[in-house]
Amino acid sequence: MTTPADSDTEAARLRETMATALAEDGVLADPGWRQAVATVPRHRFVPGFFLPRDKPDGQGLTVWEPVTAESDHDRWLAATYSNTTLITQFDGDDVDWTNPAVRHGGSPTSSSTLPSLVLRMWADADVREGHTVLEIGTGTGYSTALACQRLGSGGLTSIEIDDRRLQTAAGALSGCGYAPTLAVADRLYGYWPEAPFDRIVAACSFRAVPPALTAQTRPGGKILLTLSGWLYGYARVLLTVAADGTAQGPLLGGTISFMSARTHAAPAFGNPAHWAAELPETARRARHGPQWLSAATEEAFHLRFLAQSTIPNTQMTYVGKTLHLVDVVTGSAATLTPHENDDGGWTVRESGPVRLWERIEHLLDTYQAAGRPGPETFTLRVHEGGQHLQHPHLPPLPLPQP
């Protein structure tokens, strides 16, 4: 039988192993952050989580198995101290970890983010001792604990929209001796009572930069957040806020994604067949196929983000080999169907006030003409007139209204 003392000893060994591996991977260049990883007991923040089975169920849905210390102690502890994101909630549903059930499919709504990404976020935001920091998205509290261990609790504020998640995280943080300022608050509005901040770091994604965040940042302060959209394109941006309230900064590289702030999540759009039934019979040959957006490549990941500036209210889904584009705001729709002779070509049908795929084709034309620029070549500017992605060889791309 595993005793609490045995568990703590094994956890300490696994923490040190994880810290060493992250250091060897170049994630822990700062000895202070390495010490934090080796010290903070992640297992105190994740009494249970879900891990995916190797194969989907009969309907193609991912099967998520609950893992707890009671059900499989060794697997629970090993996963906890791996560089893995641990899903702790689906669809906003509370989990009874004394008797959790297997889940089929579902949308993750809370997790303990993989440690390497947590550390990368804190490092990219250039968080230092003495800074006042707002963390958006407390989640399980593990990221908060790392920051408390490295920087101290005094200047750290962490907010969470889910009061039950925050209550659990608060108990774990207190039990480990950390005392940051915690509050239940909507991520879109930051936290005015503790503003202004030197740094704001968001562990969720937004369709555009919430104005409250720039307003709550000191001149010269920085905001690190992930931008996303309904095509599931993502980009991280590091903004520096000026004295006049404007902000500007580069997109960062990589293919990192975060769960959307709940009020920025994509709406349900119904049955794709219903939308397709309203399309005209007339069709044309596509100049570009959907693989530009749907391929499992870093370029497609980047292009989905750029496409969201062109058709910001559009979602896409495949039914068989046909790609459906649906815009619930304007009522526009499009389908792309591969040619029957399998020559690599695609047929487009479009309806509504916005020609969705035509706009994508125009974006792809200008993108190719500009030399297929990567995310690091773009700058985001937040100003009174809106929010625009800027590139020397492309027209400004607007983000959706926040």
mmCIF file of C-alpha atoms in Angstrom:
data_model
loop_
_atom_site.group_PDB
_atom_site.id
_atom_site.type_symbol
_atom_site.label_atom_id
_atom_site.label_comp_id
_atom_site.label_asym_id
_atom_site.label_seq_id
_atom_site.Cartn_x
_atom_site.Cartn_y
_atom_site.Cartn_z
ATOM 1 C CA MET A 1 0.000 0.000 0.000
ATOM 2 C CA THR A 2 1.325 3.459 -0.945
ATOM 3 C CA THR A 3 1.505 5.805 2.052
ATOM 4 C CA PRO A 4 1.324 9.629 1.818
ATOM 5 C CA ALA A 5 5.019 9.784 2.748
ATOM 6 C CA ASP A 6 5.914 7.339 -0.033
ATOM 7 C CA SER A 7 3.831 9.357 -2.485
ATOM 8 C CA ASP A 8 5.520 12.633 -1.518
ATOM 9 C CA THR A 9 8.971 11.064 -1.840
ATOM 10 C CA GLU A 10 8.189 9.677 -5.281
ATOM 11 C CA ALA A 11 6.622 12.994 -6.328
ATOM 12 C CA ALA A 12 9.793 14.862 -5.296
ATOM 13 C CA ARG A 13 11.900 12.481 -7.388
ATOM 14 C CA LEU A 14 9.609 12.875 -10.394
ATOM 15 C CA ARG A 15 9.642 16.676 -10.019
ATOM 16 C CA GLU A 16 13.418 16.708 -10.117
ATOM 17 C CA THR A 17 13.398 14.418 -13.147
ATOM 18 C CA MET A 18 10.923 16.698 -14.928
ATOM 19 C CA ALA A 19 12.947 19.805 -14.046
ATOM 20 C CA THR A 20 16.108 18.190 -15.406
ATOM 21 C CA ALA A 21 14.371 17.180 -18.643
ATOM 22 C CA LEU A 22 12.930 20.670 -19.151
ATOM 23 C CA ALA A 23 16.337 22.230 -18.479
ATOM 24 C CA GLU A 24 17.953 19.926 -21.041
ATOM 25 C CA ASP A 25 15.293 20.965 -23.546
ATOM 26 C CA GLY A 26 16.230 24.616 -23.008
ATOM 27 C CA VAL A 27 12.973 25.524 -21.261
ATOM 28 C CA LEU A 28 14.556 26.284 -17.872
ATOM 29 C CA ALA A 29 17.459 28.619 -18.573
ATOM 30 C CA ASP A 30 16.616 30.640 -15.457
ATOM 31 C CA PRO A 31 17.714 28.767 -12.289
ATOM 32 C CA GLY A 32 14.890 30.406 -10.346
ATOM 33 C CA TRP A 33 12.248 28.846 -12.570
ATOM 34 C CA ARG A 34 14.057 25.506 -12.431
ATOM 35 C CA GLN A 35 13.927 25.630 -8.650
ATOM 36 C CA ALA A 36 10.207 26.438 -8.836
ATOM 37 C CA VAL A 37 9.499 23.378 -10.999
ATOM 38 C CA ALA A 38 11.495 21.171 -8.636
ATOM 39 C CA THR A 39 9.619 22.582 -5.624
ATOM 40 C CA VAL A 40 5.933 23.032 -6.539
ATOM 41 C CA PRO A 41 3.968 19.775 -5.980
ATOM 42 C CA ARG A 42 1.856 19.621 -9.129
ATOM 43 C CA HIS A 43 0.001 16.570 -7.820
ATOM 44 C CA ARG A 44 -1.615 18.757 -5.137
ATOM 45 C CA PHE A 45 -3.355 20.703 -7.903
ATOM 46 C CA VAL A 46 -4.678 17.777 -9.956
ATOM 47 C CA PRO A 47 -6.482 15.206 -7.773
ATOM 48 C CA GLY A 48 -7.921 13.817 -10.970
ATOM 49 C CA PHE A 49 -7.771 14.342 -14.728
ATOM 50 C CA PHE A 50 -8.682 12.679 -18.019
ATOM 51 C CA LEU A 51 -6.308 10.918 -20.397
ATOM 52 C CA PRO A 52 -7.293 9.848 -23.932
ATOM 53 C CA ARG A 53 -7.423 6.220 -24.961
ATOM 54 C CA ASP A 54 -5.400 5.195 -27.981
ATOM 55 C CA LYS A 55 -8.478 4.516 -30.126
ATOM 56 C CA PRO A 56 -11.753 6.449 -30.559
ATOM 57 C CA ASP A 57 -15.130 4.899 -29.917
ATOM 58 C CA GLY A 58 -17.475 3.516 -32.580
ATOM 59 C CA GLN A 59 -18.680 7.024 -33.439
ATOM 60 C CA GLY A 60 -15.165 8.366 -33.839
ATOM 61 C CA LEU A 61 -15.219 10.251 -30.543
ATOM 62 C CA THR A 62 -12.178 10.417 -28.297
ATOM 63 C CA VAL A 63 -12.614 8.263 -25.212
ATOM 64 C CA TRP A 64 -11.365 10.040 -22.081
ATOM 65 C CA GLU A 65 -10.458 7.895 -19.078
ATOM 66 C CA PRO A 66 -10.503 9.447 -15.609
ATOM 67 C CA VAL A 67 -7.275 8.951 -13.659
ATOM 68 C CA THR A 68 -7.018 9.557 -9.920
ATOM 69 C CA ALA A 69 -4.632 8.629 -7.130
ATOM 70 C CA GLU A 70 -7.198 6.136 -5.850
ATOM 71 C CA SER A 71 -7.939 4.470 -9.194
ATOM 72 C CA ASP A 72 -4.364 4.108 -10.484
ATOM 73 C CA HIS A 73 -1.821 5.815 -8.248
ATOM 74 C CA ASP A 74 1.280 5.107 -10.335
ATOM 75 C CA ARG A 75 -0.315 6.229 -13.602
ATOM 76 C CA TRP A 76 -1.726 9.354 -11.935
ATOM 77 C CA LEU A 77 1.624 10.388 -10.466
ATOM 78 C CA ALA A 78 3.606 9.616 -13.617
ATOM 79 C CA ALA A 79 1.221 11.641 -15.805
ATOM 80 C CA THR A 80 1.202 14.503 -13.312
ATOM 81 C CA TYR A 81 4.961 14.896 -13.611
ATOM 82 C CA SER A 82 5.099 14.566 -17.365
ATOM 83 C CA ASN A 83 5.238 17.510 -19.733
ATOM 84 C CA THR A 84 1.570 17.042 -20.608
ATOM 85 C CA THR A 85 -1.624 19.074 -20.471
ATOM 86 C CA LEU A 86 -4.032 17.383 -18.061
ATOM 87 C CA ILE A 87 -7.721 17.916 -18.885
ATOM 88 C CA THR A 88 -9.752 18.426 -15.718
ATOM 89 C CA GLN A 89 -13.133 19.531 -17.058
ATOM 90 C CA PHE A 90 -15.317 19.150 -20.156
ATOM 91 C CA ASP A 91 -18.199 21.375 -21.244
ATOM 92 C CA GLY A 92 -18.158 23.233 -17.912
ATOM 93 C CA ASP A 93 -19.348 20.125 -16.029
ATOM 94 C CA ASP A 94 -18.147 19.488 -12.497
ATOM 95 C CA VAL A 95 -16.513 16.108 -11.910
ATOM 96 C CA ASP A 96 -16.997 13.981 -8.822
ATOM 97 C CA TRP A 97 -13.447 12.679 -8.515
ATOM 98 C CA THR A 98 -14.539 10.099 -5.930
ATOM 99 C CA ASN A 99 -16.550 8.371 -8.670
ATOM 100 C CA PRO A 100 -15.605 9.808 -12.091
ATOM 101 C CA ALA A 101 -17.031 8.426 -15.314
ATOM 102 C CA VAL A 102 -15.452 7.746 -18.694
ATOM 103 C CA ARG A 103 -16.281 10.482 -21.221
ATOM 104 C CA HIS A 104 -16.880 10.174 -24.959
ATOM 105 C CA GLY A 105 -15.953 13.366 -26.791
ATOM 106 C CA GLY A 106 -16.661 16.789 -25.342
ATOM 107 C CA SER A 107 -14.946 20.177 -25.321
ATOM 108 C CA PRO A 108 -12.242 20.753 -22.679
ATOM 109 C CA THR A 109 -13.026 23.796 -20.533
ATOM 110 C CA SER A 110 -10.357 23.550 -17.840
ATOM 111 C CA SER A 111 -6.937 21.958 -17.580
ATOM 112 C CA SER A 112 -3.504 22.017 -16.061
ATOM 113 C CA THR A 113 -1.399 23.292 -18.962
ATOM 114 C CA LEU A 114 1.767 21.398 -19.822
ATOM 115 C CA PRO A 115 4.632 22.764 -17.693
ATOM 116 C CA SER A 116 6.893 23.699 -20.621
ATOM 117 C CA LEU A 117 4.204 26.002 -22.033
ATOM 118 C CA VAL A 118 3.501 27.569 -18.639
ATOM 119 C CA LEU A 119 7.191 28.358 -18.239
ATOM 120 C CA ARG A 120 7.452 29.611 -21.799
ATOM 121 C CA MET A 121 4.584 32.029 -21.179
ATOM 122 C CA TRP A 122 6.150 33.453 -18.026
ATOM 123 C CA ALA A 123 9.526 33.758 -19.791
ATOM 124 C CA ASP A 124 8.124 35.336 -22.972
ATOM 125 C CA ALA A 125 6.264 37.917 -20.883
ATOM 126 C CA ASP A 126 9.590 38.890 -19.291
ATOM 127 C CA VAL A 127 8.120 38.650 -15.791
ATOM 128 C CA ARG A 128 10.601 39.708 -13.120
ATOM 129 C CA GLU A 129 10.799 40.168 -9.373
ATOM 130 C CA GLY A 130 9.008 43.327 -8.271
ATOM 131 C CA HIS A 131 6.483 43.298 -11.105
ATOM 132 C CA THR A 132 2.785 43.461 -10.418
ATOM 133 C CA VAL A 133 1.292 40.660 -12.492
ATOM 134 C CA LEU A 134 -2.202 39.686 -13.568
ATOM 135 C CA GLU A 135 -2.664 36.057 -14.568
ATOM 136 C CA ILE A 136 -5.872 35.453 -16.510
ATOM 137 C CA GLY A 137 -7.133 31.904 -16.046
ATOM 138 C CA THR A 138 -6.169 30.383 -12.692
ATOM 139 C CA GLY A 139 -7.362 26.928 -13.733
ATOM 140 C CA THR A 140 -5.995 24.336 -11.331
ATOM 141 C CA GLY A 141 -3.593 26.862 -9.789
ATOM 142 C CA TYR A 142 -0.356 25.103 -10.807
ATOM 143 C CA SER A 143 0.852 27.946 -13.034
ATOM 144 C CA THR A 144 -0.033 30.403 -10.267
ATOM 145 C CA ALA A 145 1.969 28.352 -7.781
ATOM 146 C CA LEU A 146 5.045 28.351 -10.022
ATOM 147 C CA ALA A 147 4.867 32.142 -10.279
ATOM 148 C CA CYS A 148 4.429 32.487 -6.511
ATOM 149 C CA GLN A 149 7.424 30.240 -5.895
ATOM 150 C CA ARG A 150 9.593 32.193 -8.350
ATOM 151 C CA LEU A 151 8.390 35.761 -7.758
ATOM 152 C CA GLY A 152 6.613 35.710 -4.401
ATOM 153 C CA SER A 153 2.882 35.961 -3.819
ATOM 154 C CA GLY A 154 2.702 39.675 -3.044
ATOM 155 C CA GLY A 155 2.535 41.118 -6.572
ATOM 156 C CA LEU A 156 0.520 38.353 -8.200
ATOM 157 C CA THR A 157 -3.201 38.500 -8.961
ATOM 158 C CA SER A 158 -4.939 35.569 -10.636
ATOM 159 C CA ILE A 159 -8.536 35.549 -11.877
ATOM 160 C CA GLU A 160 -10.822 32.709 -12.917
ATOM 161 C CA ILE A 161 -14.341 32.879 -14.342
ATOM 162 C CA ASP A 162 -15.399 29.542 -12.794
ATOM 163 C CA ASP A 163 -15.966 29.990 -9.055
ATOM 164 C CA ARG A 164 -15.764 26.247 -8.364
ATOM 165 C CA ARG A 165 -12.429 25.939 -10.169
ATOM 166 C CA LEU A 166 -11.111 28.921 -8.242
ATOM 167 C CA GLN A 167 -12.243 27.524 -4.896
ATOM 168 C CA THR A 168 -10.376 24.273 -5.572
ATOM 169 C CA ALA A 169 -7.269 26.118 -6.764
ATOM 170 C CA ALA A 170 -7.366 28.442 -3.743
ATOM 171 C CA GLY A 171 -7.380 25.466 -1.382
ATOM 172 C CA ALA A 172 -4.399 23.888 -3.128
ATOM 173 C CA LEU A 173 -2.451 27.155 -3.203
ATOM 174 C CA SER A 174 -3.092 27.843 0.467
ATOM 175 C CA GLY A 175 -2.177 24.283 1.369
ATOM 176 C CA CYS A 176 1.201 24.787 -0.309
ATOM 177 C CA GLY A 177 1.820 28.080 1.486
ATOM 178 C CA TYR A 178 1.100 30.482 -1.396
ATOM 179 C CA ALA A 179 -1.103 33.560 -0.959
ATOM 180 C CA PRO A 180 -1.681 35.430 -4.248
ATOM 181 C CA THR A 181 -4.693 37.682 -4.727
ATOM 182 C CA LEU A 182 -7.458 35.518 -6.203
ATOM 183 C CA ALA A 183 -10.804 36.579 -7.612
ATOM 184 C CA VAL A 184 -13.718 35.276 -9.630
ATOM 185 C CA ALA A 185 -13.819 37.605 -12.624
ATOM 186 C CA ASP A 186 -14.553 37.582 -16.338
ATOM 187 C CA ARG A 187 -11.357 37.308 -18.343
ATOM 188 C CA LEU A 188 -12.478 40.016 -20.781
ATOM 189 C CA TYR A 189 -12.381 42.689 -18.092
ATOM 190 C CA GLY A 190 -9.186 41.982 -16.202
ATOM 191 C CA TYR A 191 -9.272 43.040 -12.572
ATOM 192 C CA TRP A 192 -9.536 46.758 -11.875
ATOM 193 C CA PRO A 193 -9.141 46.604 -8.056
ATOM 194 C CA GLU A 194 -5.493 45.498 -8.368
ATOM 195 C CA ALA A 195 -4.604 47.513 -11.505
ATOM 196 C CA PRO A 196 -2.360 48.860 -12.914
ATOM 197 C CA PHE A 197 -0.127 45.911 -13.770
ATOM 198 C CA ASP A 198 3.395 45.639 -15.134
ATOM 199 C CA ARG A 199 2.556 42.377 -16.840
ATOM 200 C CA ILE A 200 -0.646 40.621 -17.923
ATOM 201 C CA VAL A 201 -0.394 36.976 -18.969
ATOM 202 C CA ALA A 202 -3.460 35.135 -20.288
ATOM 203 C CA ALA A 203 -3.839 31.351 -20.174
ATOM 204 C CA CYS A 204 -6.831 31.495 -22.518
ATOM 205 C CA SER A 205 -7.381 32.890 -26.004
ATOM 206 C CA PHE A 206 -9.348 35.870 -27.316
ATOM 207 C CA ARG A 207 -10.691 36.861 -30.718
ATOM 208 C CA ALA A 208 -9.233 40.332 -30.153
ATOM 209 C CA VAL A 209 -7.417 42.153 -27.361
ATOM 210 C CA PRO A 210 -9.920 43.170 -24.653
ATOM 211 C CA PRO A 211 -9.721 46.967 -24.133
ATOM 212 C CA ALA A 212 -9.746 46.520 -20.356
ATOM 213 C CA LEU A 213 -6.365 44.800 -20.521
ATOM 214 C CA THR A 214 -4.568 47.669 -22.229
ATOM 215 C CA ALA A 215 -6.292 50.114 -19.872
ATOM 216 C CA GLN A 216 -5.044 48.160 -16.844
ATOM 217 C CA THR A 217 -1.415 47.982 -17.999
ATOM 218 C CA ARG A 218 1.132 50.594 -16.936
ATOM 219 C CA PRO A 219 2.873 52.548 -19.730
ATOM 220 C CA GLY A 220 5.770 50.395 -20.809
ATOM 221 C CA GLY A 221 4.075 47.298 -19.414
ATOM 222 C CA LYS A 222 3.494 44.176 -21.472
ATOM 223 C CA ILE A 223 0.566 41.907 -22.292
ATOM 224 C CA LEU A 224 1.099 38.338 -23.466
ATOM 225 C CA LEU A 225 -1.974 36.613 -24.820
ATOM 226 C CA THR A 226 -3.147 34.182 -27.456
ATOM 227 C CA LEU A 227 -5.439 35.329 -30.238
ATOM 228 C CA SER A 228 -7.842 32.816 -31.737
ATOM 229 C CA GLY A 229 -10.992 32.602 -33.780
ATOM 230 C CA TRP A 230 -13.765 30.449 -35.124
ATOM 231 C CA LEU A 231 -11.524 28.777 -37.722
ATOM 232 C CA TYR A 232 -9.353 27.572 -34.829
ATOM 233 C CA GLY A 233 -6.367 29.566 -35.962
ATOM 234 C CA TYR A 234 -4.106 30.836 -33.186
ATOM 235 C CA ALA A 235 -1.256 33.288 -32.712
ATOM 236 C CA ARG A 236 0.471 34.569 -29.617
ATOM 237 C CA VAL A 237 1.273 38.258 -29.347
ATOM 238 C CA LEU A 238 3.458 40.256 -26.950
ATOM 239 C CA LEU A 239 2.161 43.811 -26.728
ATOM 240 C CA THR A 240 3.870 46.813 -25.152
ATOM 241 C CA VAL A 241 1.443 49.476 -23.944
ATOM 242 C CA ALA A 242 2.216 53.141 -24.589
ATOM 243 C CA ALA A 243 1.347 56.135 -22.405
ATOM 244 C CA ASP A 244 -1.547 57.051 -24.722
ATOM 245 C CA GLY A 245 -3.156 53.617 -24.240
ATOM 246 C CA THR A 246 -2.231 52.244 -27.645
ATOM 247 C CA ALA A 247 -0.323 48.984 -27.821
ATOM 248 C CA GLN A 248 1.874 47.284 -30.359
ATOM 249 C CA GLY A 249 3.940 44.143 -30.578
ATOM 250 C CA PRO A 250 5.041 41.167 -32.636
ATOM 251 C CA LEU A 251 3.361 37.846 -33.186
ATOM 252 C CA LEU A 252 5.411 35.018 -31.698
ATOM 253 C CA GLY A 253 6.274 31.800 -33.485
ATOM 254 C CA GLY A 254 5.070 28.289 -32.763
ATOM 255 C CA THR A 255 1.783 26.409 -32.874
ATOM 256 C CA ILE A 256 0.482 27.032 -29.369
ATOM 257 C CA SER A 257 -3.250 27.039 -28.668
ATOM 258 C CA PHE A 258 -5.350 27.797 -25.592
ATOM 259 C CA MET A 259 -9.007 27.302 -24.804
ATOM 260 C CA SER A 260 -11.102 30.324 -25.786
ATOM 261 C CA ALA A 261 -12.471 32.734 -23.231
ATOM 262 C CA ARG A 262 -15.967 31.340 -22.896
ATOM 263 C CA THR A 263 -17.709 34.417 -24.277
ATOM 264 C CA HIS A 264 -15.425 34.287 -27.340
ATOM 265 C CA ALA A 265 -16.100 30.640 -28.149
ATOM 266 C CA ALA A 266 -17.604 29.765 -31.529
ATOM 267 C CA PRO A 267 -21.422 29.487 -31.601
ATOM 268 C CA ALA A 268 -23.271 26.388 -32.749
ATOM 269 C CA PHE A 269 -24.141 26.674 -36.434
ATOM 270 C CA GLY A 270 -26.556 23.802 -36.968
ATOM 271 C CA ASN A 271 -26.552 21.124 -39.642
ATOM 272 C CA PRO A 272 -24.096 21.699 -42.531
ATOM 273 C CA ALA A 273 -26.549 19.972 -44.885
ATOM 274 C CA HIS A 274 -29.156 22.650 -44.178
ATOM 275 C CA TRP A 275 -26.707 25.380 -45.142
ATOM 276 C CA ALA A 276 -25.596 23.476 -48.265
ATOM 277 C CA ALA A 277 -29.209 23.046 -49.387
ATOM 278 C CA GLU A 278 -29.492 26.836 -49.778
ATOM 279 C CA LEU A 279 -26.460 27.095 -52.079
ATOM 280 C CA PRO A 280 -26.998 27.731 -55.798
ATOM 281 C CA GLU A 281 -26.506 24.952 -58.336
ATOM 282 C CA THR A 282 -23.985 27.046 -60.244
ATOM 283 C CA ALA A 283 -20.393 26.376 -59.282
ATOM 284 C CA ARG A 284 -16.890 27.381 -60.294
ATOM 285 C CA ARG A 285 -13.444 25.869 -60.144
ATOM 286 C CA ALA A 286 -11.479 26.958 -57.055
ATOM 287 C CA ARG A 287 -8.156 28.720 -57.605
ATOM 288 C CA HIS A 288 -6.917 27.302 -54.295
ATOM 289 C CA GLY A 289 -7.930 24.130 -52.472
ATOM 290 C CA PRO A 290 -8.800 23.875 -48.764
ATOM 291 C CA GLN A 291 -5.563 22.087 -47.904
ATOM 292 C CA TRP A 292 -4.036 25.532 -47.421
ATOM 293 C CA LEU A 293 -6.125 25.773 -44.224
ATOM 294 C CA SER A 294 -6.737 22.158 -43.263
ATOM 295 C CA ALA A 295 -3.301 20.563 -43.625
ATOM 296 C CA ALA A 296 -1.525 19.449 -40.444
ATOM 297 C CA THR A 297 1.319 21.946 -40.937
ATOM 298 C CA GLU A 298 2.604 25.061 -39.187
ATOM 299 C CA GLU A 299 1.831 27.084 -42.310
ATOM 300 C CA ALA A 300 -1.830 25.988 -42.318
ATOM 301 C CA PHE A 301 -2.008 26.773 -38.575
ATOM 302 C CA HIS A 302 -0.751 30.289 -39.375
ATOM 303 C CA LEU A 303 -3.030 30.717 -42.403
ATOM 304 C CA ARG A 304 -6.149 29.806 -40.417
ATOM 305 C CA PHE A 305 -5.290 32.687 -38.116
ATOM 306 C CA LEU A 306 -4.845 35.117 -41.016
ATOM 307 C CA ALA A 307 -8.060 33.843 -42.638
ATOM 308 C CA GLN A 308 -10.018 34.791 -39.529
ATOM 309 C CA SER A 309 -9.240 38.431 -40.253
ATOM 310 C CA THR A 310 -10.711 38.002 -43.720
ATOM 311 C CA ILE A 311 -13.833 36.054 -42.743
ATOM 312 C CA PRO A 312 -13.986 36.586 -38.942
ATOM 313 C CA ASN A 313 -17.401 35.040 -38.297
ATOM 314 C CA THR A 314 -16.877 31.870 -40.327
ATOM 315 C CA GLN A 315 -16.518 28.289 -39.163
ATOM 316 C CA MET A 316 -15.472 25.270 -41.194
ATOM 317 C CA THR A 317 -16.153 21.574 -40.999
ATOM 318 C CA TYR A 318 -15.728 18.549 -43.236
ATOM 319 C CA VAL A 319 -18.564 16.185 -44.102
ATOM 320 C CA GLY A 320 -16.903 13.361 -45.954
ATOM 321 C CA LYS A 321 -14.543 15.009 -48.437
ATOM 322 C CA THR A 322 -16.587 18.215 -48.716
ATOM 323 C CA LEU A 323 -15.519 21.308 -46.803
ATOM 324 C CA HIS A 324 -18.353 23.474 -45.472
ATOM 325 C CA LEU A 325 -17.892 27.136 -44.538
ATOM 326 C CA VAL A 326 -20.663 28.729 -42.474
ATOM 327 C CA ASP A 327 -21.037 32.350 -41.319
ATOM 328 C CA VAL A 328 -23.802 32.605 -38.716
ATOM 329 C CA VAL A 329 -23.581 36.423 -38.571
ATOM 330 C CA THR A 330 -24.179 37.252 -42.251
ATOM 331 C CA GLY A 331 -25.878 34.016 -43.322
ATOM 332 C CA SER A 332 -23.189 33.331 -45.912
ATOM 333 C CA ALA A 333 -22.062 29.807 -46.771
ATOM 334 C CA ALA A 334 -19.788 27.927 -49.157
ATOM 335 C CA THR A 335 -18.791 24.376 -49.981
ATOM 336 C CA LEU A 336 -15.666 23.002 -51.607
ATOM 337 C CA THR A 337 -15.983 19.591 -53.229
ATOM 338 C CA PRO A 338 -13.109 17.662 -54.839
ATOM 339 C CA HIS A 339 -13.404 16.871 -58.523
ATOM 340 C CA GLU A 340 -14.722 13.384 -59.272
ATOM 341 C CA ASN A 341 -11.824 12.655 -61.652
ATOM 342 C CA ASP A 342 -9.415 13.154 -58.738
ATOM 343 C CA ASP A 343 -7.258 15.677 -60.609
ATOM 344 C CA GLY A 344 -6.593 17.633 -57.402
ATOM 345 C CA GLY A 345 -9.081 20.364 -58.297
ATOM 346 C CA TRP A 346 -12.008 21.648 -56.249
ATOM 347 C CA THR A 347 -15.455 23.021 -57.072
ATOM 348 C CA VAL A 348 -16.871 25.970 -55.109
ATOM 349 C CA ARG A 349 -20.479 26.947 -54.483
ATOM 350 C CA GLU A 350 -21.163 30.141 -52.504
ATOM 351 C CA SER A 351 -24.161 32.128 -51.291
ATOM 352 C CA GLY A 352 -24.937 35.097 -49.083
ATOM 353 C CA PRO A 353 -23.604 38.651 -48.936
ATOM 354 C CA VAL A 354 -20.018 37.487 -48.284
ATOM 355 C CA ARG A 355 -18.267 35.253 -50.808
ATOM 356 C CA LEU A 356 -16.354 33.316 -48.203
ATOM 357 C CA TRP A 357 -13.971 31.245 -50.302
ATOM 358 C CA GLU A 358 -13.397 34.096 -52.746
ATOM 359 C CA ARG A 359 -12.063 36.146 -49.848
ATOM 360 C CA ILE A 360 -9.796 33.277 -48.795
ATOM 361 C CA GLU A 361 -8.478 32.985 -52.349
ATOM 362 C CA HIS A 362 -7.663 36.698 -52.413
ATOM 363 C CA LEU A 363 -5.804 36.335 -49.109
ATOM 364 C CA LEU A 364 -3.837 33.356 -50.442
ATOM 365 C CA ASP A 365 -2.933 35.267 -53.615
ATOM 366 C CA THR A 366 -1.514 38.200 -51.651
ATOM 367 C CA TYR A 367 0.148 35.866 -49.143
ATOM 368 C CA GLN A 368 1.982 34.011 -51.897
ATOM 369 C CA ALA A 369 2.938 37.249 -53.638
ATOM 370 C CA ALA A 370 4.470 38.467 -50.351
ATOM 371 C CA GLY A 371 6.686 35.385 -50.143
ATOM 372 C CA ARG A 372 4.531 33.368 -47.707
ATOM 373 C CA PRO A 373 5.568 35.361 -44.610
ATOM 374 C CA GLY A 374 5.617 33.616 -41.212
ATOM 375 C CA PRO A 375 3.968 34.860 -38.014
ATOM 376 C CA GLU A 376 7.116 36.564 -36.688
ATOM 377 C CA THR A 377 6.980 39.032 -39.591
ATOM 378 C CA PHE A 378 3.587 40.418 -38.461
ATOM 379 C CA THR A 379 2.905 43.138 -35.897
ATOM 380 C CA LEU A 380 -0.367 43.738 -34.102
ATOM 381 C CA ARG A 381 -1.328 47.359 -33.505
ATOM 382 C CA VAL A 382 -4.117 48.200 -31.027
ATOM 383 C CA HIS A 383 -5.333 51.776 -31.354
ATOM 384 C CA GLU A 384 -8.442 53.917 -31.215
ATOM 385 C CA GLY A 385 -9.388 52.971 -34.765
ATOM 386 C CA GLY A 386 -9.342 49.235 -34.105
ATOM 387 C CA GLN A 387 -6.902 46.342 -34.040
ATOM 388 C CA HIS A 388 -4.898 45.501 -37.137
ATOM 389 C CA LEU A 389 -2.273 42.968 -38.137
ATOM 390 C CA GLN A 390 0.406 44.767 -40.117
ATOM 391 C CA HIS A 391 2.987 43.471 -42.548
ATOM 392 C CA PRO A 392 5.259 45.415 -44.916
ATOM 393 C CA HIS A 393 3.964 43.596 -48.001
ATOM 394 C CA LEU A 394 0.308 42.970 -47.133
ATOM 395 C CA PRO A 395 -2.682 45.238 -46.564
ATOM 396 C CA PRO A 396 -3.691 45.655 -42.883
ATOM 397 C CA LEU A 397 -5.827 42.777 -41.601
ATOM 398 C CA PRO A 398 -8.431 43.790 -39.000
ATOM 399 C CA LEU A 399 -9.281 41.695 -35.944
ATOM 400 C CA PRO A 400 -12.943 41.341 -34.915
ATOM 401 C CA GLN A 401 -14.398 44.060 -32.713
ATOM 402 C CA PRO A 402 -13.581 43.111 -29.078
#
